GROMACS .gro file of C-alpha atoms in nm:
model
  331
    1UNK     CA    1 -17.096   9.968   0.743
    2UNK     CA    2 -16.732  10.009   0.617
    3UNK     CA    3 -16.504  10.095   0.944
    4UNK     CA    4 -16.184  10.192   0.770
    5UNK     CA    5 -16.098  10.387   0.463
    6UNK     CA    6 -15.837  10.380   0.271
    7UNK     CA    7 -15.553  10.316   0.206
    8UNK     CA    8 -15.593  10.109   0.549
    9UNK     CA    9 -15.901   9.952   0.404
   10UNK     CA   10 -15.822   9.756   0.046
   11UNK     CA   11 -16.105   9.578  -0.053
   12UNK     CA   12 -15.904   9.435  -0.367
   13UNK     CA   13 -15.670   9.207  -0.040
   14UNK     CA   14 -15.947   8.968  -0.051
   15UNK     CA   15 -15.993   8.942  -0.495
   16UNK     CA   16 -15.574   8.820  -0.500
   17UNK     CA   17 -15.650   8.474  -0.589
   18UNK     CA   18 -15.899   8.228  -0.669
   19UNK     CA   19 -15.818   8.048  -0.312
   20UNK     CA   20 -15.951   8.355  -0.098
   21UNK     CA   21 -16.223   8.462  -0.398
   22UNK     CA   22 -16.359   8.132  -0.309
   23UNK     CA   23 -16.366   8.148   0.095
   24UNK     CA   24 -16.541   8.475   0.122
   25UNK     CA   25 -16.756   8.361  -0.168
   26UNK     CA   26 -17.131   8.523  -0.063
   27UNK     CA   27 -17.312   8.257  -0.306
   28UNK     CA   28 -17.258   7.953  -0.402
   29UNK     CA   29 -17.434   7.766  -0.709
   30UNK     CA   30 -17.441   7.404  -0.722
   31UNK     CA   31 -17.626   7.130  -0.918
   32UNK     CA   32 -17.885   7.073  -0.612
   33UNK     CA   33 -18.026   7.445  -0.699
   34UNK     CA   34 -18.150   7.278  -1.058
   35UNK     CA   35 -18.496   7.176  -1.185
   36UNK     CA   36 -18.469   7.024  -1.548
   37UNK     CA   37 -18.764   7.074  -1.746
   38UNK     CA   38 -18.851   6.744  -1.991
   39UNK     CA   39 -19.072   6.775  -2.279
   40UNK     CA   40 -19.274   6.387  -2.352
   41UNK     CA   41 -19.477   6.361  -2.665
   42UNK     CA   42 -19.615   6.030  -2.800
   43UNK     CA   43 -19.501   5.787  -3.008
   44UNK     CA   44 -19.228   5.550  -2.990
   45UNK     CA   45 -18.821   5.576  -3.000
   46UNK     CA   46 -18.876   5.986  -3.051
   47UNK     CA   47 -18.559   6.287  -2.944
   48UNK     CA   48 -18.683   6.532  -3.131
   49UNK     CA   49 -18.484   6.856  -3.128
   50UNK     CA   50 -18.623   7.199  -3.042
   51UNK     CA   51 -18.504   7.452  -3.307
   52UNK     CA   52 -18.577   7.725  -3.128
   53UNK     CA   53 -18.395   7.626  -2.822
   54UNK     CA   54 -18.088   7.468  -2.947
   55UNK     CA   55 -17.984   7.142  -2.752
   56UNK     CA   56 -18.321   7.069  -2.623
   57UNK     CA   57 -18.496   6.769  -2.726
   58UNK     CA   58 -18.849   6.638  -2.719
   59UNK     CA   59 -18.842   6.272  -2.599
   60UNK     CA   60 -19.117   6.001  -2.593
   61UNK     CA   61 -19.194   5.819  -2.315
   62UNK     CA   62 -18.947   5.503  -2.370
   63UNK     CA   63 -18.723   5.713  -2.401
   64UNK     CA   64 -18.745   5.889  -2.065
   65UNK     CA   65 -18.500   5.673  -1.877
   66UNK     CA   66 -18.191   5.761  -2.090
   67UNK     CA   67 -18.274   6.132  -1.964
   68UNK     CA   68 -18.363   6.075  -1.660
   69UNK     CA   69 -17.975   5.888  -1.607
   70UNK     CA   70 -17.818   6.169  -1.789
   71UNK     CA   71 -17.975   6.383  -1.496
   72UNK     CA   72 -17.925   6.167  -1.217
   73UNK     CA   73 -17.561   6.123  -1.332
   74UNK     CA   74 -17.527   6.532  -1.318
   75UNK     CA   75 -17.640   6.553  -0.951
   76UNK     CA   76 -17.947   6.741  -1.018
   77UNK     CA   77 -18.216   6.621  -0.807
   78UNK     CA   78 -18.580   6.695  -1.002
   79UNK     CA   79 -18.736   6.777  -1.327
   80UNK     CA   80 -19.028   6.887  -1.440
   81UNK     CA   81 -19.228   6.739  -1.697
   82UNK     CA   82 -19.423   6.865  -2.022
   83UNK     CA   83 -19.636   6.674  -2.187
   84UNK     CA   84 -19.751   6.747  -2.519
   85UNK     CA   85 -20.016   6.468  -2.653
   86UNK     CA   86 -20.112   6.363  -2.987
   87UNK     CA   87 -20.472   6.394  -2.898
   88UNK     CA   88 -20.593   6.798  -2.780
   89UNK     CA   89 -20.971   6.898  -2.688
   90UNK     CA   90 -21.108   7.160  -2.590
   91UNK     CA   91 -21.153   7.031  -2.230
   92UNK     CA   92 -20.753   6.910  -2.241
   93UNK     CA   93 -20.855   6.573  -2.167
   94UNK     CA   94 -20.572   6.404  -2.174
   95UNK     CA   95 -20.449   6.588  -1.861
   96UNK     CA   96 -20.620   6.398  -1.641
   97UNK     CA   97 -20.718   6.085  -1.841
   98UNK     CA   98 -20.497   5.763  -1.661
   99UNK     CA   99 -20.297   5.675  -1.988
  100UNK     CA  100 -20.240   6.045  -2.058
  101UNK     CA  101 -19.847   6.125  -2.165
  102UNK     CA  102 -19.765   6.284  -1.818
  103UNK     CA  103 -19.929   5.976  -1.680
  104UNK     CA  104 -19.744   5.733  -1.862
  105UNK     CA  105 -19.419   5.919  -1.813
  106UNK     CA  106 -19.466   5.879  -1.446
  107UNK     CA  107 -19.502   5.520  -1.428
  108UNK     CA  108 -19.212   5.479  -1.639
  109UNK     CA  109 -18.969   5.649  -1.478
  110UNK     CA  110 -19.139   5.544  -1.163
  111UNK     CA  111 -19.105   5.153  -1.268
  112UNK     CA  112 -18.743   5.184  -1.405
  113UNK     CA  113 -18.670   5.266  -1.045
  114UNK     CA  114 -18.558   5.577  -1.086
  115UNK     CA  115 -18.471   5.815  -0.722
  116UNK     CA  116 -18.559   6.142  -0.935
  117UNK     CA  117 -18.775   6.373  -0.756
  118UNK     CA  118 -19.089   6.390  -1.036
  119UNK     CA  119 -19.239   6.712  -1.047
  120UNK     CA  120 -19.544   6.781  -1.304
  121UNK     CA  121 -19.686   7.102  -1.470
  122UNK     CA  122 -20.019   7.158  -1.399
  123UNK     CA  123 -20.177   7.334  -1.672
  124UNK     CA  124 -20.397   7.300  -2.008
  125UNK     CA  125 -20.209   7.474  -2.269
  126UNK     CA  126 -20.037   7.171  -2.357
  127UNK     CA  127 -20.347   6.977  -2.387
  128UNK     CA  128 -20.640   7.184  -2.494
  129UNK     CA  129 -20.713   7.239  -2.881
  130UNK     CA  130 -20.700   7.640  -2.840
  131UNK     CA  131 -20.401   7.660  -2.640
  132UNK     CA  132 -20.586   7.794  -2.358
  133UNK     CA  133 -20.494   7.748  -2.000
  134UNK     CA  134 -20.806   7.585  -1.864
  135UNK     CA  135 -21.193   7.594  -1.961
  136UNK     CA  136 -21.276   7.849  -2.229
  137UNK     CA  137 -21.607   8.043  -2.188
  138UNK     CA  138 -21.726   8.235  -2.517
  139UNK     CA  139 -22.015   8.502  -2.580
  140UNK     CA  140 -22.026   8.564  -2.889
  141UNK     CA  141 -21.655   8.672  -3.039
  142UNK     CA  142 -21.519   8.708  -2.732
  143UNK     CA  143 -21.390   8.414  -2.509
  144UNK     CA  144 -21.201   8.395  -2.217
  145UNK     CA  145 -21.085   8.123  -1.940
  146UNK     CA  146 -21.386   8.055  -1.725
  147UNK     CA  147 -21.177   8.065  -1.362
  148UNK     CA  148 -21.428   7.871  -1.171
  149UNK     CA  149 -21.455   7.567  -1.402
  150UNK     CA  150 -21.114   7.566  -1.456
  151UNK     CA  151 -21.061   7.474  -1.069
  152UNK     CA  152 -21.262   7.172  -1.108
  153UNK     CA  153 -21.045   7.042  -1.408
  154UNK     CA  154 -20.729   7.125  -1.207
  155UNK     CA  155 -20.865   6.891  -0.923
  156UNK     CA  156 -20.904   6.626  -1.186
  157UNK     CA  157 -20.549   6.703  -1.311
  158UNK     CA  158 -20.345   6.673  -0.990
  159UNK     CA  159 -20.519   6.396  -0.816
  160UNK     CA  160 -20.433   6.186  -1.157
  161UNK     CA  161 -20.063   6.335  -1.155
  162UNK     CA  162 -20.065   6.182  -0.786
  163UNK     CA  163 -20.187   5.838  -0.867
  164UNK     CA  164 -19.911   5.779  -1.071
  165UNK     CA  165 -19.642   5.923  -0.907
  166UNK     CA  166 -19.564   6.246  -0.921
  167UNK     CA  167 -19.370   6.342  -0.602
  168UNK     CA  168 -19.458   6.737  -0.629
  169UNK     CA  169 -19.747   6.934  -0.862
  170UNK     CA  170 -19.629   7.299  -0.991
  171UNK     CA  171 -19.963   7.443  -1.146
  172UNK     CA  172 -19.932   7.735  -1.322
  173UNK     CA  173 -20.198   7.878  -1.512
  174UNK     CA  174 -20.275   8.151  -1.299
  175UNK     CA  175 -20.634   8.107  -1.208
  176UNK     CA  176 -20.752   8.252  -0.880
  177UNK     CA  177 -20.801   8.000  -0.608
  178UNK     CA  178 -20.596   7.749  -0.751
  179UNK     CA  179 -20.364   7.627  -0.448
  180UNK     CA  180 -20.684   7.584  -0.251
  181UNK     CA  181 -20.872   7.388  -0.499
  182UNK     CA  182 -20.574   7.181  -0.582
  183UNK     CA  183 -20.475   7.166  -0.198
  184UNK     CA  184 -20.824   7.046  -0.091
  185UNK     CA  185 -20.824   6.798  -0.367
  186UNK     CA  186 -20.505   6.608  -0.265
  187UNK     CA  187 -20.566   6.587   0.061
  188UNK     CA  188 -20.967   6.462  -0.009
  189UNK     CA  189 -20.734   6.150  -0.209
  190UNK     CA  190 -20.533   6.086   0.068
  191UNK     CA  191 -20.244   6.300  -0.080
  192UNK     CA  192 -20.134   6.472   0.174
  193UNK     CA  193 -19.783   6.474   0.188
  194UNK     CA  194 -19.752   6.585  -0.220
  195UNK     CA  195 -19.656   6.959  -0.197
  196UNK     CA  196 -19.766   7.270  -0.446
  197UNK     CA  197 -19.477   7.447  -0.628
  198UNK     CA  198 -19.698   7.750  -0.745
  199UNK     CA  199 -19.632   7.954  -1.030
  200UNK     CA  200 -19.741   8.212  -0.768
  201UNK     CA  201 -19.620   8.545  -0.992
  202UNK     CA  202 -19.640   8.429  -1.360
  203UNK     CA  203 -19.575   8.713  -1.608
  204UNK     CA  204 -19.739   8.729  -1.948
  205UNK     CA  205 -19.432   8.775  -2.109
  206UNK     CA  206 -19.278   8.783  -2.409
  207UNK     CA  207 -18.972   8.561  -2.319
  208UNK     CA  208 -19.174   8.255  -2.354
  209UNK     CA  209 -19.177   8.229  -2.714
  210UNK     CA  210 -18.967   7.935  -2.785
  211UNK     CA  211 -19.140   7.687  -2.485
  212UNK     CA  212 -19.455   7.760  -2.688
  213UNK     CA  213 -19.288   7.597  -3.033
  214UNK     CA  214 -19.156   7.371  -2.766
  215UNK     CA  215 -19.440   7.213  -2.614
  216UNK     CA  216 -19.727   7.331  -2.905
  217UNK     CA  217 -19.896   7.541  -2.708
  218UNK     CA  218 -19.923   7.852  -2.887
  219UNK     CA  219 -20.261   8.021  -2.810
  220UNK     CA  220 -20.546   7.919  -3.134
  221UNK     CA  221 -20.669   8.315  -3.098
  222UNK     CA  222 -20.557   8.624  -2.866
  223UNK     CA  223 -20.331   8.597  -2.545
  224UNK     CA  224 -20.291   8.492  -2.211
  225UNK     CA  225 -20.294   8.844  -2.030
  226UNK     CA  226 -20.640   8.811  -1.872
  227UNK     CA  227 -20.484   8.561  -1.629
  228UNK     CA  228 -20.107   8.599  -1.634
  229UNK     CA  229 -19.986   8.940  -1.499
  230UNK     CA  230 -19.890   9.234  -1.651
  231UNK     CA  231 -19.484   9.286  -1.637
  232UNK     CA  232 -19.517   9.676  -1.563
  233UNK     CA  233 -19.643   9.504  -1.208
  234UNK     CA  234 -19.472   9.485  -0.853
  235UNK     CA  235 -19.705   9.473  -0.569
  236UNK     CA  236 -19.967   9.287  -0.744
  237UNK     CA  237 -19.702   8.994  -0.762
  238UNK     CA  238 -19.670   9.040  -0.345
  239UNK     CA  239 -20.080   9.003  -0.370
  240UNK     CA  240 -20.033   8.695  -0.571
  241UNK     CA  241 -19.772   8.497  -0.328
  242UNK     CA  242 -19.967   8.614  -0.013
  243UNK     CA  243 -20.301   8.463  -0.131
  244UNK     CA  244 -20.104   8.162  -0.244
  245UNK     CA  245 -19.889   8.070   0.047
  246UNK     CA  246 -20.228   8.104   0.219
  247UNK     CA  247 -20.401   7.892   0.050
  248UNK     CA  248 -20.131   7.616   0.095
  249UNK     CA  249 -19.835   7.635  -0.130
  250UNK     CA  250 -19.532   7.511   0.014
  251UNK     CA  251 -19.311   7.681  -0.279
  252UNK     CA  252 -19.374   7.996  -0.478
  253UNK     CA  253 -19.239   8.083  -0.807
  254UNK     CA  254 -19.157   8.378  -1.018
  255UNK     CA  255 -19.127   8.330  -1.382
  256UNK     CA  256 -18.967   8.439  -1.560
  257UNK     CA  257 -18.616   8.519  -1.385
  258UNK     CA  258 -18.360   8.703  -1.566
  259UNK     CA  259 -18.634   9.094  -1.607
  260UNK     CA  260 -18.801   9.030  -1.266
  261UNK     CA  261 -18.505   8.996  -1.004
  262UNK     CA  262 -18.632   9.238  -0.835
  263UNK     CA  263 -18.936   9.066  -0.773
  264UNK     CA  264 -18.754   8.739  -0.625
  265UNK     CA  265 -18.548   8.917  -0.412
  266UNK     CA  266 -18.873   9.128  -0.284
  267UNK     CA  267 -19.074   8.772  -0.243
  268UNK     CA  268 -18.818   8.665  -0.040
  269UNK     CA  269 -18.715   8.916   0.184
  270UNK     CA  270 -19.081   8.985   0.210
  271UNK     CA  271 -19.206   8.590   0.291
  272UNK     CA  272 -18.914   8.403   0.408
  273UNK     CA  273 -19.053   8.110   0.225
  274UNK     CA  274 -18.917   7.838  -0.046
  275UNK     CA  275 -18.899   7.999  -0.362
  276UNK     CA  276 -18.851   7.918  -0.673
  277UNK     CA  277 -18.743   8.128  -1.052
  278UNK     CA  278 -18.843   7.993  -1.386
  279UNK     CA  279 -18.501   8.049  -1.642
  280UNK     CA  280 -18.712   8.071  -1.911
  281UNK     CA  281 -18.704   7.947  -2.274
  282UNK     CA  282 -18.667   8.280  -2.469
  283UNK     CA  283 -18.363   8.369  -2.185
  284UNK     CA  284 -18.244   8.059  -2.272
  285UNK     CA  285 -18.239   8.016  -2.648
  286UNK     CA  286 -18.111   8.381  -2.666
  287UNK     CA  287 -17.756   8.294  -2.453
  288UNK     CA  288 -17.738   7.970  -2.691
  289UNK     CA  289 -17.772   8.221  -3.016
  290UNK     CA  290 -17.531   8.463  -2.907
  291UNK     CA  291 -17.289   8.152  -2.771
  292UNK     CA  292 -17.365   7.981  -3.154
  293UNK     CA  293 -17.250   8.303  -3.298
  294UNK     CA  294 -16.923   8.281  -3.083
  295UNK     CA  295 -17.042   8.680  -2.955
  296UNK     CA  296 -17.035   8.552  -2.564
  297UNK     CA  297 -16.849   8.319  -2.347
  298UNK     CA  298 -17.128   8.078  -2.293
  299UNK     CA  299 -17.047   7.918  -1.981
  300UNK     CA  300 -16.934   8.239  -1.801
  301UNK     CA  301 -17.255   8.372  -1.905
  302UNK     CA  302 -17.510   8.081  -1.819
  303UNK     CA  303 -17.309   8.076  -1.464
  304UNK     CA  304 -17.332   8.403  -1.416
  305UNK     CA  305 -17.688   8.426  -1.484
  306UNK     CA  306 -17.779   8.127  -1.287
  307UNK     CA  307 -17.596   8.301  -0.954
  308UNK     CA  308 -17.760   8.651  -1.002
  309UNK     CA  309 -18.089   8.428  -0.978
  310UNK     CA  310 -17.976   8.273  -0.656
  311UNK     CA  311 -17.830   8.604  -0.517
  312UNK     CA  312 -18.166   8.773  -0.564
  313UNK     CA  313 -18.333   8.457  -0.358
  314UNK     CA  314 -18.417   8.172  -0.534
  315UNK     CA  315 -18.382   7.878  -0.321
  316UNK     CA  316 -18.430   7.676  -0.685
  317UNK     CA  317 -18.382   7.739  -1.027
  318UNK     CA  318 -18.579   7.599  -1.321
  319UNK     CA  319 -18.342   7.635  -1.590
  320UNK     CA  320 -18.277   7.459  -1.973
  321UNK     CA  321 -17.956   7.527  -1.894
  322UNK     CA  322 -17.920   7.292  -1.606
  323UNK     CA  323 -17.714   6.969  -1.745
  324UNK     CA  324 -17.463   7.232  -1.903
  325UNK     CA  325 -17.425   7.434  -1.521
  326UNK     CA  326 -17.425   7.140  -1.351
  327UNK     CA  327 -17.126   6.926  -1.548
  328UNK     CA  328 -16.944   7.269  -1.583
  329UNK     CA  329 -17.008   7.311  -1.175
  330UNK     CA  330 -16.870   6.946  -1.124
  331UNK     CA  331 -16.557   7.016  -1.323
   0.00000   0.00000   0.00000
């Protein structure tokens, strides 16, 4: 509580100059607060670039190691990798197959020698031929993800992620009982020191748009909001991370960032735990159109949004934007 008033009390003494703006500084953003998401596809010798999210690239997996430098170089400590095969099923096969793309990424940037903490989505949107998240159950017209069978594909999915070297699994499609199943699978492999990075409150929004041209994963028929939460809701998300961090996730996540603040700063003021926001693509690629258009100062903008995520909680930050912060934060 404020003990003086003014003109004794001048808040504005301590704004004079960047010096003293930067001791009493309440939050500080630096390049360790970064995840860098990677999209791999196959082939050979491919950057492809993302037009909907301008400066992003699609890279095959010889490729990898000029990325992963780039990162290293910036001070940014992890990514998180995409994989988008040539080959989709309905089962999303290539998830847990042993020369699947995220497994062949692994070992590559694995054998190059590489000190980059390797994180790997755990999903089957990517993989499956209806751009479903896990195993789809129909009657009739009407389909839907079959939760229960899905588990058993997720334990399939991690334990192979594992084997070839993933240092951390974020799964996040949402299906009930997920951290357990994944947890108990590790551990039954003899991985128990790989943690969970859950995608513990995952909105079905609309700001995902562009990952979807991204990483092909566009839905063959209907949507996703059976399993991913509706955005008009705040306690269920509180539901969510409780049954998650019981079940054994050693991070949580809320995704997207930049319309649910308020739910990051609740998670962590309510759980005290590691947690994690998802800077999604469409809050990306719509600061790089306004920046392209010259209507915004894009680094003021991308900083500023980037420390409004950490000031609400986030302990890390998944963001596209995260080569551009962190060279602009080394400056």
């Amino acid at each position: 509580m404020l003990t003086g008033r003014f003109p004794q009390l001048r808040l504005r003494r301590l704004r004079k100059n960047e010096n003293v703006r930067r001791m009493v500084r309440e939050t500080v953003l630096t390049p360790n607060d970064f995840i860098y998401p990677i999209f791999v596809v196959d082939g050979e010798n491919k950057k492809e670039e993302i037009p909907s999210m301008p400066g992003q690239f699609r890279y095959s997996v010889d490729r990898l190691p000029e990325m992963v430098e780039e990162v290293e170089k910036a001070g940014i400590p992890a990514v998180i990798l995409f994989g988008i095969p040539s080959h989709k099923d309905e089962l999303g096969t290539d998830s847990y197959s042993e020369e699947g793309i995220i497994q062949r990424a692994l070992r590559k940037i694995k054998g190059e020698g590489s000190k980059l903490y390797l994180i790997t989505d755990v999903c089957f949107c990517e993989y499956t031929s209806h751009g479903h998240c896990g195993y789809l159950e129909c009657h009739g017209e009407v389909c839907d993800v079959d939760n229960d069978r899905t588990l058993e594909l997720l334990k399939k999915q991690v334990v192979s992620h594992a084997q070839a070297g993933a240092d951390m699994v974020a799964p996040s499609g949402m299906m009930d009982g997920m951290i357990a199943a994944i947890r108990e699978a590790l551990d039954a492999a003899g991985f128990t020191d790989i943690p969970i990075m859950s995608y513990a409150a995952k909105y079905a929004s609309a700001y995902y748009g562009p990952f979807r041209d991204a990483a092909e994963s566009t839905p063959a028929f209907g949507d996703r909001r059976s399993y991913q939460m509706d955005p008009a809701n705040f306690n269920e998300a509180l539901r969510e991370v409780a049954l998650d961090i019981q079940e054994g996730a050693d991070i949580v996540m809320v995704k997207p960032a930049l319309a649910y603040l308020d739910v990051i700063r609740a998670v962590k003021e309510t759980f005290k735990y590691p947690t994690a926001a998802y800077n999604v693509s469409g809050e990306y690629s719509m600061v790089k159109a306004a920046a392209l258009k010259g209507w915004i100062d894009e680094k003021r903008v991308v900083l500023e949004t980037l420390t409004s995520m950490k000031r609400a909680g986030a302990d890390l930050i998944l963001t596209y934007h995260a080569l551009e912060a962190a060279r602009w934060l080394n400056e």
